Short mmCIF file of C-alpha atoms and ligand atoms in Angstrom, two decimals:
data_model
loop_
_atom_site.label_atom_id
_atom_site.label_comp_id
_atom_site.label_asym_id
_atom_site.label_seq_id
_atom_site.Cartn_x
_atom_site.Cartn_y
_atom_site.Cartn_z
CA MET E 7 118.57 83.98 121.72
CA SER E 8 118.03 81.67 124.71
CA GLU E 9 121.81 81.70 125.36
CA THR E 10 122.04 85.49 125.34
CA PRO E 11 121.96 87.04 128.77
CA ARG E 12 119.13 89.60 128.98
CA GLU E 13 121.36 92.47 129.94
CA ASP E 14 123.48 91.92 126.82
CA PHE E 15 120.38 92.23 124.74
CA ARG E 16 119.24 95.34 126.53
CA ALA E 17 122.58 97.08 126.00
CA ALA E 18 122.72 96.15 122.34
CA ALA E 19 119.15 97.19 121.82
CA HIS E 20 119.69 100.62 123.41
CA ALA E 21 122.77 101.02 121.20
CA THR E 22 120.77 100.12 118.15
CA ALA E 23 117.95 102.48 119.11
CA ASP E 24 120.45 105.30 119.39
CA LEU E 25 121.92 104.39 116.07
CA VAL E 26 118.55 104.39 114.39
CA ALA E 27 117.48 107.62 116.06
CA ASP E 28 120.72 109.31 114.86
CA TYR E 29 120.24 107.81 111.40
CA LEU E 30 116.70 109.06 111.05
CA GLY E 31 117.48 112.42 112.68
CA GLY E 32 120.52 112.99 110.44
CA VAL E 33 119.00 111.88 107.08
CA ALA E 34 118.58 115.43 105.72
CA GLU E 35 122.18 116.50 106.40
CA ARG E 36 123.68 113.55 104.43
CA PRO E 37 123.84 113.19 100.62
CA VAL E 38 120.57 111.76 99.36
CA TRP E 39 122.47 108.90 97.83
CA GLN E 40 126.10 108.17 96.95
CA PRO E 41 127.78 105.34 95.17
CA THR E 42 128.94 102.60 97.63
CA GLY E 43 132.39 102.69 96.13
CA GLU E 44 134.57 99.85 95.10
CA ALA E 45 136.11 99.03 98.48
CA ALA E 46 132.87 98.99 100.47
CA ARG E 47 131.05 97.06 97.71
CA GLU E 48 133.74 94.38 97.70
CA ARG E 49 133.61 94.21 101.51
CA LEU E 50 129.88 93.64 101.40
CA LEU E 51 129.93 91.26 98.48
CA THR E 52 132.74 89.07 99.67
CA ALA E 53 132.12 88.95 103.39
CA PRO E 54 133.28 85.54 104.45
CA LEU E 55 131.06 83.19 106.32
CA PRO E 56 132.11 83.70 109.89
CA ALA E 57 133.03 80.49 111.65
CA ALA E 58 132.92 81.94 115.19
CA GLY E 59 130.16 84.34 116.29
CA ARG E 60 130.69 87.87 117.65
CA PRO E 61 129.16 89.19 120.82
CA LEU E 62 125.80 90.98 120.38
CA GLU E 63 127.39 94.23 121.66
CA GLU E 64 129.67 94.42 118.66
CA LEU E 65 126.96 94.27 116.06
CA PRO E 66 125.56 97.81 116.37
CA ALA E 67 128.94 99.29 115.59
CA ALA E 68 129.40 96.96 112.68
CA LEU E 69 125.93 97.97 111.38
CA SER E 70 126.79 101.60 111.66
CA THR E 71 130.06 101.44 109.77
CA GLU E 72 129.45 98.63 107.24
CA VAL E 73 125.77 99.03 106.31
CA MET E 74 124.10 102.27 107.31
CA PRO E 75 126.39 104.60 105.37
CA TYR E 76 125.19 103.08 102.03
CA PRO E 77 121.40 103.57 101.92
CA MET E 78 119.10 103.66 98.90
CA GLY E 79 118.21 107.21 99.76
CA ASN E 80 114.47 107.04 100.27
CA GLY E 81 113.91 108.69 103.63
CA HIS E 82 115.64 111.86 102.57
CA PRO E 83 113.28 114.81 101.90
CA ARG E 84 114.86 115.32 98.47
CA PHE E 85 114.43 111.71 97.43
CA PHE E 86 111.80 111.69 94.56
CA GLY E 87 112.69 108.45 92.83
CA TRP E 88 110.27 105.70 91.78
CA VAL E 89 107.61 105.20 94.56
CA ASN E 90 109.67 104.70 97.76
CA SER E 91 108.82 106.47 100.90
CA ALA E 92 110.47 107.47 104.09
CA PRO E 93 109.65 105.01 106.84
CA ALA E 94 107.08 106.15 109.43
CA PRO E 95 108.96 106.23 112.77
CA ALA E 96 106.13 104.36 114.56
CA GLY E 97 106.45 101.66 112.00
CA VAL E 98 110.21 101.41 112.50
CA LEU E 99 109.69 100.84 116.24
CA ALA E 100 106.98 98.32 115.57
CA THR E 101 109.26 96.32 113.35
CA LEU E 102 111.53 95.56 116.27
CA ALA E 103 108.61 94.55 118.50
CA ALA E 104 107.07 92.37 115.79
CA ALA E 105 110.31 90.47 115.35
CA ALA E 106 110.52 90.01 119.14
CA ILE E 107 107.05 88.58 119.28
CA ASN E 108 107.72 86.65 115.99
CA PRO E 109 104.49 84.97 115.44
CA SER E 110 103.45 83.32 112.26
CA SER E 111 100.36 85.31 111.34
CA ALA E 112 98.76 82.33 109.74
CA GLY E 113 95.79 81.70 112.02
CA GLY E 114 94.79 80.89 115.51
CA ASP E 115 93.92 82.96 118.52
CA HIS E 116 96.80 85.38 119.05
CA ALA E 117 96.99 89.19 118.83
CA ASP E 118 98.69 89.45 115.45
CA VAL E 119 95.99 87.54 113.69
CA HIS E 120 93.18 89.67 115.14
CA LEU E 121 95.17 92.82 114.56
CA GLU E 122 95.60 92.03 110.87
CA ARG E 123 91.80 91.79 110.55
CA ALA E 124 91.53 95.14 112.22
CA VAL E 125 94.19 96.93 110.17
CA VAL E 126 92.82 95.59 106.89
CA ARG E 127 89.46 97.09 107.90
CA TRP E 128 91.26 100.36 108.71
CA ILE E 129 92.97 100.45 105.40
CA ALA E 130 89.59 99.84 103.61
CA GLU E 131 88.00 102.53 105.72
CA LEU E 132 90.83 105.04 104.89
CA VAL E 133 90.41 104.62 101.17
CA GLY E 134 86.52 104.28 101.34
CA PHE E 135 86.36 100.70 100.14
CA PRO E 136 83.41 98.63 101.44
CA HIS E 137 84.62 95.90 103.80
CA GLU E 138 83.23 92.72 105.15
CA PRO E 139 85.22 90.63 107.62
CA GLY E 140 87.72 88.46 105.75
CA ALA E 141 87.68 90.52 102.62
CA GLY E 142 91.25 91.46 102.60
CA ILE E 143 94.81 90.42 103.47
CA LEU E 144 98.20 91.90 103.94
CA THR E 145 100.80 90.90 101.41
CA SER E 146 104.47 91.51 100.55
CA GLY E 147 103.33 94.24 98.18
CA THR E 148 101.01 94.99 95.39
CA SER E 149 102.76 92.47 93.05
CA MET E 150 101.57 89.72 95.29
CA ALA E 151 98.23 91.38 96.02
CA THR E 152 97.60 91.49 92.32
CA ILE E 153 98.22 87.81 91.90
CA LEU E 154 95.65 87.11 94.63
CA CYS E 155 93.04 89.47 93.12
CA LEU E 156 93.45 88.13 89.58
CA ALA E 157 93.35 84.62 90.83
CA ALA E 158 89.97 85.40 92.51
CA ALA E 159 88.78 86.97 89.33
CA ARG E 160 89.86 83.93 87.29
CA GLU E 161 88.08 81.61 89.72
CA ARG E 162 84.86 83.53 89.53
CA ALA E 163 84.92 83.69 85.69
CA ALA E 164 85.66 80.01 85.37
CA ARG E 165 82.98 79.04 87.84
CA ARG E 166 80.43 81.19 85.95
CA ALA E 167 81.47 79.34 82.75
CA GLY E 168 80.79 76.08 84.50
CA TRP E 169 84.43 75.27 84.87
CA ASP E 170 86.47 74.18 87.90
CA VAL E 171 89.74 75.93 87.21
CA ARG E 172 91.38 74.70 90.44
CA ALA E 173 90.81 71.12 89.45
CA ASP E 174 91.08 71.23 85.72
CA GLY E 175 93.26 74.32 84.91
CA LEU E 176 92.41 76.48 82.08
CA ALA E 177 92.96 74.06 79.19
CA GLY E 178 89.67 73.39 77.48
CA MET E 179 87.73 76.31 78.68
CA PRO E 180 86.87 79.34 76.47
CA PRO E 181 89.94 81.62 76.56
CA LEU E 182 89.71 84.30 79.10
CA VAL E 183 90.59 87.86 78.05
CA ALA E 184 91.68 90.70 80.30
CA TYR E 185 92.18 94.49 79.58
CA ALA E 186 94.69 97.01 80.82
CA THR E 187 96.48 99.97 79.21
CA GLY E 188 100.10 100.69 78.29
CA GLU E 189 100.36 102.67 81.55
CA THR E 190 99.30 99.77 83.71
CA HIS E 191 102.09 98.53 86.06
CA SER E 192 103.91 95.42 84.89
CA CYS E 193 102.76 93.43 87.92
CA VAL E 194 99.43 92.98 86.20
CA ARG E 195 101.08 91.39 83.26
CA LYS E 196 103.23 89.19 85.50
CA ALA E 197 100.14 88.01 87.33
CA ALA E 198 98.32 87.35 84.03
CA GLU E 199 101.30 85.34 82.72
CA LEU E 200 101.64 83.36 86.03
CA LEU E 201 97.97 82.54 86.12
CA GLY E 202 98.15 81.03 82.67
CA LEU E 203 96.02 83.76 81.13
CA GLY E 204 98.73 84.64 78.65
CA SER E 205 100.04 88.19 78.09
CA ARG E 206 98.69 88.14 74.46
CA ARG E 207 95.18 87.92 76.03
CA LEU E 208 95.88 90.81 78.28
CA ARG E 209 94.72 93.42 75.78
CA THR E 210 96.36 96.86 75.73
CA VAL E 211 93.49 99.36 75.56
CA PRO E 212 94.42 102.76 74.14
CA THR E 213 94.61 105.75 76.46
CA ASP E 214 93.79 109.43 75.93
CA ALA E 215 96.68 111.95 75.58
CA ASP E 216 97.11 112.06 79.36
CA GLY E 217 97.35 108.31 79.86
CA HIS E 218 93.79 107.56 80.98
CA LEU E 219 92.06 104.35 79.89
CA ASP E 220 89.81 105.12 76.86
CA VAL E 221 86.44 103.62 77.90
CA ALA E 222 84.97 103.73 74.40
CA ALA E 223 87.95 101.76 73.08
CA LEU E 224 87.55 99.30 75.92
CA ARG E 225 83.95 98.82 74.97
CA ARG E 226 84.86 98.10 71.44
CA ALA E 227 87.63 95.62 72.39
CA VAL E 228 85.33 93.66 74.66
CA ALA E 229 82.64 93.42 71.93
CA ALA E 230 85.35 92.33 69.36
CA ASP E 231 86.57 89.60 71.77
CA ARG E 232 83.05 88.36 72.41
CA ALA E 233 82.39 88.23 68.65
CA GLU E 234 85.47 85.97 68.42
CA GLY E 235 84.02 83.53 70.95
CA LEU E 236 86.46 84.60 73.65
CA LEU E 237 85.51 85.27 77.32
CA PRO E 238 86.28 88.78 78.49
CA PHE E 239 86.42 88.68 82.34
CA LEU E 240 88.66 91.34 83.81
CA VAL E 241 89.61 95.02 83.52
CA ALA E 242 92.71 96.26 85.41
CA ALA E 243 92.41 100.01 85.93
CA SER E 244 94.83 102.31 87.69
CA ALA E 245 94.21 104.58 90.66
CA GLY E 246 97.52 106.40 90.15
CA THR E 247 99.82 105.12 87.39
CA VAL E 248 103.40 104.76 88.33
CA ASN E 249 104.59 107.00 85.44
CA THR E 250 102.53 110.07 85.94
CA GLY E 251 100.07 109.35 88.78
CA ALA E 252 97.08 109.41 86.34
CA VAL E 253 93.89 108.00 87.72
CA ASP E 254 91.67 106.11 85.18
CA PRO E 255 87.98 107.14 84.86
CA LEU E 256 87.00 104.57 87.41
CA ASP E 257 83.21 105.31 87.49
CA ALA E 258 82.86 104.87 83.72
CA VAL E 259 85.01 101.73 83.77
CA ALA E 260 82.84 100.41 86.69
CA ASP E 261 79.73 101.02 84.64
CA LEU E 262 80.99 99.08 81.73
CA CYS E 263 82.18 96.23 83.99
CA ALA E 264 78.75 96.06 85.54
CA GLU E 265 77.05 96.00 82.14
CA GLU E 266 79.40 93.33 80.81
CA GLY E 267 79.78 91.21 83.94
CA LEU E 268 83.56 91.85 84.14
CA TRP E 269 85.59 91.88 87.26
CA LEU E 270 87.01 95.29 88.00
CA HIS E 271 90.47 95.30 89.46
CA VAL E 272 91.96 98.60 90.55
CA ASP E 273 95.70 99.03 91.04
CA GLY E 274 96.03 101.60 93.82
CA ALA E 275 99.48 100.54 94.81
CA TYR E 276 100.85 104.08 94.78
CA GLY E 277 97.84 106.18 94.48
CA ALA E 278 94.87 104.79 96.41
CA PHE E 279 95.56 106.87 99.57
CA GLY E 280 95.31 110.04 97.48
CA VAL E 281 91.58 109.75 97.93
CA LEU E 282 92.16 111.15 101.49
CA ASP E 283 92.86 114.59 99.95
CA PRO E 284 89.51 116.47 99.44
CA GLU E 285 91.29 118.50 96.72
CA ILE E 286 91.66 115.41 94.45
CA ALA E 287 89.15 112.94 95.91
CA HIS E 288 86.85 113.42 93.05
CA ARG E 289 89.28 111.69 90.64
CA TYR E 290 88.79 108.51 92.55
CA ALA E 291 85.02 108.28 92.18
CA GLY E 292 84.12 104.70 91.40
CA MET E 293 87.19 103.12 93.16
CA GLU E 294 84.77 101.84 95.83
CA ARG E 295 82.89 99.85 93.14
CA ALA E 296 85.85 97.64 92.30
CA ASP E 297 85.70 93.92 92.84
CA SER E 298 89.33 94.08 94.00
CA LEU E 299 91.72 96.83 95.01
CA ALA E 300 95.42 96.27 95.53
CA LEU E 301 97.32 98.90 97.39
CA ASP E 302 100.64 99.46 99.25
CA PRO E 303 100.77 100.78 102.75
CA HIS E 304 104.58 100.62 102.20
CA LYS E 305 104.31 103.54 99.82
CA TRP E 306 102.31 106.63 100.55
CA LEU E 307 101.48 105.52 104.06
CA GLY E 308 105.14 105.06 104.89
CA VAL E 309 104.75 101.73 106.57
CA PRO E 310 108.30 100.19 106.44
CA VAL E 311 108.77 97.71 103.59
CA ASP E 312 107.14 95.23 103.18
CA CYS E 313 103.48 95.77 103.31
CA GLY E 314 100.94 95.49 100.46
CA CYS E 315 97.23 94.80 100.80
CA ALA E 316 94.56 93.06 98.74
CA LEU E 317 91.00 94.22 99.36
CA VAL E 318 88.15 92.26 97.69
CA ARG E 319 84.43 92.72 97.69
CA ASP E 320 83.59 89.06 98.18
CA ALA E 321 85.49 87.40 101.10
CA ALA E 322 84.04 83.93 100.31
CA GLY E 323 85.15 84.16 96.68
CA LEU E 324 88.79 84.89 97.81
CA ARG E 325 88.70 81.98 100.24
CA ALA E 326 87.30 79.67 97.56
CA THR E 327 90.23 80.54 95.42
CA PHE E 328 92.94 79.51 97.88
CA SER E 329 91.52 77.34 100.71
CA LEU E 330 92.54 73.74 100.82
CA VAL E 331 90.54 73.24 104.00
CA PRO E 332 87.40 71.33 103.43
CA PRO E 333 84.47 73.23 104.79
CA TYR E 334 83.73 70.65 107.50
CA LEU E 335 87.27 71.12 108.95
CA ARG E 336 87.35 74.94 108.84
CA ASP E 337 88.54 76.66 112.01
CA GLU E 338 85.46 78.39 113.30
CA GLN E 339 87.45 80.62 115.77
CA ALA E 340 87.65 84.32 115.16
CA GLY E 341 84.18 84.53 113.63
CA GLY E 342 84.69 81.58 111.32
CA LEU E 343 87.12 83.37 109.07
CA GLY E 344 89.63 80.65 109.26
CA TRP E 345 93.37 81.02 108.43
CA PHE E 346 95.03 83.58 106.31
CA SER E 347 96.56 80.85 104.26
CA GLU E 348 93.03 80.13 102.94
CA TYR E 349 92.99 83.58 101.36
CA GLY E 350 96.46 83.74 99.70
CA MET E 351 99.76 82.05 98.87
CA GLU E 352 101.77 82.39 102.13
CA GLN E 353 101.62 79.90 104.93
CA THR E 354 104.15 81.16 107.46
CA ARG E 355 103.40 84.90 107.46
CA PRO E 356 105.17 87.86 109.05
CA PHE E 357 103.61 90.10 111.61
CA ARG E 358 103.03 92.98 109.13
CA SER E 359 99.99 94.28 110.86
CA LEU E 360 101.98 95.66 113.81
CA LYS E 361 103.76 98.27 111.71
CA VAL E 362 100.53 99.22 109.96
CA TRP E 363 98.80 99.54 113.32
CA ALA E 364 101.60 101.65 114.80
CA THR E 365 101.82 103.88 111.69
CA ILE E 366 98.08 104.57 111.68
CA ALA E 367 97.87 104.80 115.50
CA HIS E 368 100.53 107.51 115.55
CA ARG E 369 99.23 109.71 112.84
CA GLY E 370 95.51 109.00 112.96
CA ARG E 371 93.21 109.36 110.01
CA ASP E 372 93.45 113.16 110.19
CA GLY E 373 97.28 113.18 110.35
CA ILE E 374 97.52 110.77 107.38
CA ALA E 375 95.12 112.86 105.40
CA ALA E 376 97.09 116.01 106.12
CA ASP E 377 100.33 114.33 105.04
CA ILE E 378 98.67 113.19 101.79
CA ALA E 379 97.30 116.69 101.12
CA ARG E 380 100.74 118.21 101.81
CA CYS E 381 102.29 115.88 99.16
CA THR E 382 99.69 116.69 96.50
CA ALA E 383 100.14 120.37 97.15
CA LEU E 384 103.90 120.10 96.89
CA ALA E 385 103.48 118.26 93.62
CA ARG E 386 101.24 121.01 92.25
CA HIS E 387 103.75 123.57 93.42
CA LEU E 388 106.54 121.66 91.64
CA GLY E 389 104.37 121.45 88.51
CA ALA E 390 103.99 125.29 88.57
CA LEU E 391 107.76 125.76 89.04
CA VAL E 392 108.34 123.50 86.01
CA GLU E 393 105.93 125.54 83.89
CA GLN E 394 107.53 128.81 84.86
CA ASP E 395 111.04 127.46 84.10
CA PRO E 396 112.21 128.33 80.51
CA GLU E 397 114.52 125.31 80.49
CA LEU E 398 111.81 122.81 81.57
CA GLU E 399 108.44 121.59 80.28
CA PRO E 400 105.72 119.48 81.81
CA ALA E 401 105.32 115.95 80.37
CA ALA E 402 101.91 115.24 81.92
CA PRO E 403 99.34 116.98 84.13
CA VAL E 404 99.89 116.72 87.91
CA GLU E 405 96.88 114.64 89.11
CA THR E 406 98.16 113.16 92.32
CA SER E 407 101.71 113.57 93.67
CA ILE E 408 103.85 112.63 90.70
CA VAL E 409 105.31 115.36 88.48
CA ALA E 410 106.54 114.24 85.05
CA PHE E 411 108.69 116.76 83.21
CA ARG E 412 111.48 117.24 80.66
CA HIS E 413 114.50 119.40 80.13
CA ARG E 414 114.56 121.21 76.82
CA ALA E 415 117.60 123.15 75.85
CA PRO E 416 117.14 125.59 72.98
CA GLY E 417 118.71 124.63 69.72
CA LEU E 418 119.10 120.94 70.43
CA SER E 419 117.50 118.35 68.10
CA ASP E 420 114.64 116.21 69.50
CA GLU E 421 117.12 113.32 69.50
CA ASP E 422 119.63 115.27 71.59
CA VAL E 423 116.88 116.46 73.95
CA ASP E 424 115.85 112.84 74.44
CA ALA E 425 119.44 111.74 75.06
CA VAL E 426 119.92 114.48 77.69
CA ASN E 427 116.71 113.54 79.44
CA ARG E 428 117.66 109.82 79.42
CA ASP E 429 121.04 110.62 81.08
CA LEU E 430 119.67 113.24 83.46
CA PRO E 431 118.37 111.04 86.37
CA ALA E 432 121.71 109.32 86.87
CA ALA E 433 123.56 112.63 86.48
CA VAL E 434 121.34 114.31 89.14
CA GLN E 435 121.70 111.28 91.45
CA ARG E 436 125.41 111.31 91.24
CA ARG E 437 125.56 114.95 92.46
CA GLY E 438 124.02 113.71 95.72
CA ARG E 439 121.73 116.62 96.54
CA ALA E 440 118.50 115.27 95.00
CA PHE E 441 117.31 111.94 93.62
CA VAL E 442 114.96 111.69 90.72
CA THR E 443 114.26 108.88 88.23
CA GLY E 444 113.17 108.78 84.62
CA THR E 445 110.63 107.16 82.35
CA VAL E 446 109.45 107.13 78.78
CA LEU E 447 106.11 108.74 77.93
CA ASP E 448 104.74 108.50 74.45
CA GLY E 449 108.14 107.34 73.27
CA ARG E 450 109.93 110.29 74.70
CA GLU E 451 112.31 110.39 77.72
CA ALA E 452 111.05 112.26 80.76
CA LEU E 453 111.92 112.72 84.45
CA ARG E 454 109.42 112.00 87.13
CA ALA E 455 109.42 113.21 90.72
CA CYS E 456 107.25 111.32 93.16
CA LEU E 457 106.24 113.33 96.28
CA LEU E 458 105.63 110.99 99.26
CA ASN E 459 107.37 112.70 102.06
CA ALA E 460 105.42 115.38 104.02
CA ALA E 461 108.71 116.64 105.45
CA THR E 462 109.80 117.84 102.05
CA THR E 463 109.84 121.60 101.76
CA GLU E 464 109.20 124.10 98.91
CA GLN E 465 112.87 124.91 99.21
CA ASP E 466 113.74 121.24 98.53
CA LEU E 467 111.77 121.52 95.28
CA GLU E 468 113.88 124.47 94.30
CA VAL E 469 116.98 122.53 95.02
CA LEU E 470 115.69 119.62 92.89
CA LEU E 471 115.14 121.89 89.88
CA ALA E 472 118.46 123.66 90.37
CA GLU E 473 120.20 120.33 90.42
CA VAL E 474 118.31 119.24 87.23
CA ARG E 475 119.40 122.43 85.52
CA ALA E 476 123.06 122.07 86.66
CA ALA E 477 123.27 118.46 85.59
CA ALA E 478 121.62 119.24 82.28
CA ALA E 479 123.97 122.05 81.56
CA GLU E 480 126.86 119.56 81.69
CA LEU E 481 125.05 117.07 79.50
CA VAL E 482 124.00 119.73 77.00
CA ALA E 483 127.60 121.07 76.76
CA GLU E 484 128.77 117.50 76.06
CA ARG E 485 126.15 117.20 73.26
CA ARG E 486 127.17 120.57 71.81
CA ARG E 487 130.78 119.65 71.79
CA GLY E 488 129.61 116.48 69.92
C1 PLP X 757 104.79 99.83 93.19
C2 PLP X 757 103.70 99.60 92.29
C3 PLP X 757 103.26 98.30 92.01
C4 PLP X 757 104.00 97.12 92.55
O1 PLP X 757 103.90 96.99 93.93
P1 PLP X 757 105.00 96.29 94.78
O2 PLP X 757 104.58 96.64 96.16
O3 PLP X 757 106.35 96.89 94.38
O4 PLP X 757 104.89 94.79 94.54
C5 PLP X 757 102.20 98.10 91.23
N1 PLP X 757 101.48 99.19 90.73
C6 PLP X 757 101.84 100.47 90.93
C7 PLP X 757 101.06 101.59 90.35
C8 PLP X 757 102.95 100.68 91.75
O5 PLP X 757 103.28 101.96 92.06
#
């Protein structure tokens, strides 16, 4: 960089800005997604290591021809796959500035460090979670946030049992037991395995017919484990499951956790921001009682990837889980909160807070709440369209902004219906006009459309269903031909 004349950079930066503006402005006119194609894939995969460099001014054009024509598709108003949002434009701009400033947001007295404290507080305020300084940190995503939260839970449980888990590990202490459901995201199991808890001791608590944690069954499971001499310590509940957007009965789970002295962790990766919509806020009652809440600004908030966030009730507990700085050496700057590396796994850390700051600064709380409400309204509308459609049937109630549904052609066996639904997402995707993904609910194949983009229109929803019907017609015809 130091060798690059400043005017070179300015010209390339302007060219890049134009490219990005055209890209974002033209998203809706392009196919949602298309296969990269053999030739382009080979070019990307086998690109040789360049011996000599190219001038900066050549790179925007290369970016525009070699990379940008082959996007994942999120960003398009008819992308409904998984939980991947369109990037907030303010966040896109902030990404460039953050890279230019290029701090390590580890600690010290620079803007990025203070800004992270502020945006973590903003996030807590947005979702109505109590916040004391230090009681939260930005992460790469909810997978990492979950590791931090479960580690803090494990630390507390061990300490209460008179055990120093950081020094002695888990061997020798009464076995810890955690609880989740079959609808809980796999990141909870990954974290449990990584932390040495063992996936066998992450119990799968039954759910009701709509995928909500069954609190009576949880109570029985905890009692049975105690009777065995095991140490129940954590319940992982969901504020918006990835399959259907179901929100667990958080208040009732929080009651049980309080009675039993269990750590309540809530996975709000996808759904936590749904609490901003007054129409569905009641479903989230009790979320504010959690000991930890993991959530993803890079999902419903539209902050460009990556940005997750771990919020905890007890800042000192999180610090005690990760800090390797003896208390007498702790940096007392910035209110004595110390370095972010004392609260998590990362040492050198990116300037994530700038894109969060920009995204929230641009839309404000009211704009964000309006976008969220728009998405849940679109989801309810899509749910109604599915119900009215003789070829389609709902697979779960619409609680937040995910719509799970199935295609059901008359006269096909259950097996064939399942096969059609399994093949449907890829068939819809290949057509290029809408992008939807699938899942399995109660052992049966289903499609799920996740609404995260406030620019999506009612007409886009009609297109989605028309595409599903058209793709299904071909698959059904194949089945009937045998
Ligand atoms: C996306 C998601 C996760 C995982 O979060 P990452 O940011 O991908 O690490 C966990 N839980 C739910 C409900 C999710 O939607």
